[in-house]
């Protein structure tokens, strides 16, 4: 349900982008979704199908890229992707999440026919 405003924003951004660059049709949209963002690709797709009608991005294919959260070790300062647990892969120290990581919901690229 919370995907709705996010998809509205997404389409607004695509409209602006199309207008600025003189694009009349978008064929593919790559979207980055952070693992902690709680956005679900299927829901994004559902709202997109519904909301994109009449826009330059209508009928575009959505390609989702899932991104892991990043952690920083509190002992040695090493930064690493969240895998199975929060322990530092170098020293076993406690990893703390880097604020904002894993919560992405953004367009990484678009393709035109
Ligand atoms: Zn460490």
CSV table of C-alpha atoms and ligand atoms in Angstrom, one decimal:
chain,number,residue,atom,x,y,z
A,1,UNK,CA,0.0,0.0,0.0
A,2,UNK,CA,2.8,2.4,0.9
A,3,UNK,CA,4.2,1.9,-2.6
A,4,UNK,CA,1.5,4.1,-4.1
A,5,UNK,CA,3.1,7.6,-3.2
A,6,UNK,CA,6.5,6.2,-4.1
A,7,UNK,CA,5.3,5.1,-7.6
A,8,UNK,CA,3.6,8.5,-8.1
A,9,UNK,CA,6.9,10.2,-7.3
A,10,UNK,CA,8.7,7.8,-9.7
A,11,UNK,CA,6.3,8.6,-12.6
A,12,UNK,CA,6.6,12.4,-11.9
A,13,UNK,CA,10.4,12.1,-12.0
A,14,UNK,CA,10.2,10.1,-15.3
A,15,UNK,CA,7.9,12.7,-16.8
A,16,UNK,CA,10.3,15.5,-15.9
A,17,UNK,CA,13.2,13.5,-17.2
A,18,UNK,CA,11.4,12.8,-20.5
A,19,UNK,CA,10.5,16.5,-20.9
A,20,UNK,CA,14.0,17.7,-20.2
A,21,UNK,CA,15.6,15.2,-22.6
A,22,UNK,CA,12.9,15.2,-25.2
A,23,UNK,CA,12.1,11.5,-24.7
A,24,UNK,CA,8.7,10.4,-26.0
A,25,UNK,CA,8.9,6.8,-24.9
A,26,UNK,CA,10.7,4.9,-22.2
A,27,UNK,CA,11.2,1.1,-22.7
A,28,UNK,CA,13.0,0.1,-19.6
A,29,UNK,CA,13.4,1.5,-16.1
A,30,UNK,CA,16.0,0.2,-13.6
A,31,UNK,CA,15.0,0.7,-10.0
A,32,UNK,CA,17.2,0.2,-6.9
A,33,UNK,CA,15.3,-1.1,-3.9
A,34,UNK,CA,17.1,-1.3,-0.5
A,35,UNK,CA,16.5,-4.4,1.5
A,36,UNK,CA,15.2,-2.3,4.4
A,37,UNK,CA,12.9,-0.1,2.4
A,38,UNK,CA,10.0,-2.6,2.6
A,39,UNK,CA,9.0,-1.9,-1.0
A,40,UNK,CA,7.9,-5.0,-2.8
A,41,UNK,CA,8.7,-5.2,-6.5
A,42,UNK,CA,5.4,-6.8,-7.4
A,43,UNK,CA,3.4,-4.0,-5.7
A,44,UNK,CA,5.5,-1.4,-7.4
A,45,UNK,CA,4.8,-3.1,-10.7
A,46,UNK,CA,1.1,-3.2,-10.0
A,47,UNK,CA,0.8,0.5,-9.1
A,48,UNK,CA,3.1,1.3,-12.0
A,49,UNK,CA,0.9,-0.5,-14.6
A,50,UNK,CA,-2.1,1.4,-13.3
A,51,UNK,CA,-0.5,4.9,-12.9
A,52,UNK,CA,1.7,4.9,-16.0
A,53,UNK,CA,-1.2,4.9,-18.5
A,54,UNK,CA,-0.9,7.9,-20.8
A,55,UNK,CA,2.7,8.8,-19.6
A,56,UNK,CA,5.9,8.4,-21.6
A,57,UNK,CA,6.8,5.5,-19.3
A,58,UNK,CA,3.6,3.5,-20.2
A,59,UNK,CA,4.5,-0.1,-21.1
A,60,UNK,CA,8.1,0.3,-19.9
A,61,UNK,CA,9.6,-2.8,-18.4
A,62,UNK,CA,10.6,-2.5,-14.7
A,63,UNK,CA,13.9,-4.1,-13.6
A,64,UNK,CA,14.5,-4.3,-9.9
A,65,UNK,CA,17.9,-4.3,-8.3
A,66,UNK,CA,18.0,-5.2,-4.6
A,67,UNK,CA,20.6,-3.5,-2.5
A,68,UNK,CA,21.9,-4.6,0.8
A,69,UNK,CA,22.3,-2.4,3.8
A,70,UNK,CA,25.9,-1.3,4.7
A,71,UNK,CA,27.5,-1.8,8.1
A,72,UNK,CA,30.5,-0.3,9.8
A,73,UNK,CA,32.5,-2.2,12.3
A,74,UNK,CA,32.6,-0.6,15.7
A,75,UNK,CA,36.0,-2.1,16.5
A,76,UNK,CA,38.1,-1.7,13.3
A,77,UNK,CA,36.0,0.7,11.2
A,78,UNK,CA,35.7,-1.8,8.2
A,79,UNK,CA,32.6,-1.2,6.1
A,80,UNK,CA,30.7,-4.2,4.7
A,81,UNK,CA,27.5,-5.3,3.1
A,82,UNK,CA,24.9,-6.9,5.3
A,83,UNK,CA,25.1,-10.7,4.7
A,84,UNK,CA,24.0,-13.3,7.2
A,85,UNK,CA,24.7,-11.4,10.4
A,86,UNK,CA,26.0,-8.1,11.7
A,87,UNK,CA,29.5,-9.3,12.6
A,88,UNK,CA,32.5,-7.8,10.9
A,89,UNK,CA,34.0,-10.2,8.4
A,90,UNK,CA,37.6,-9.0,9.3
A,91,UNK,CA,37.7,-9.0,13.1
A,92,UNK,CA,34.3,-10.3,14.2
A,93,UNK,CA,33.5,-7.0,15.9
A,94,UNK,CA,30.0,-5.6,16.1
A,95,UNK,CA,28.8,-3.9,13.0
A,96,UNK,CA,26.5,-0.9,13.2
A,97,UNK,CA,24.3,0.1,10.3
A,98,UNK,CA,25.3,3.1,8.2
A,99,UNK,CA,22.4,5.4,8.4
A,100,UNK,CA,20.2,5.5,5.3
A,101,UNK,CA,21.7,2.5,3.6
A,102,UNK,CA,19.3,-0.3,2.5
A,103,UNK,CA,16.4,2.1,2.4
A,104,UNK,CA,16.9,3.2,-1.2
A,105,UNK,CA,14.1,3.5,-3.7
A,106,UNK,CA,15.4,5.3,-6.8
A,107,UNK,CA,15.8,5.1,-10.5
A,108,UNK,CA,19.3,3.9,-11.5
A,109,UNK,CA,18.8,4.2,-15.3
A,110,UNK,CA,16.3,4.3,-18.0
A,111,UNK,CA,16.3,3.0,-21.6
A,112,UNK,CA,14.6,4.3,-24.7
A,113,UNK,CA,13.6,2.2,-27.7
B,1,LIG,ZN1,36.1,-5.2,12.4
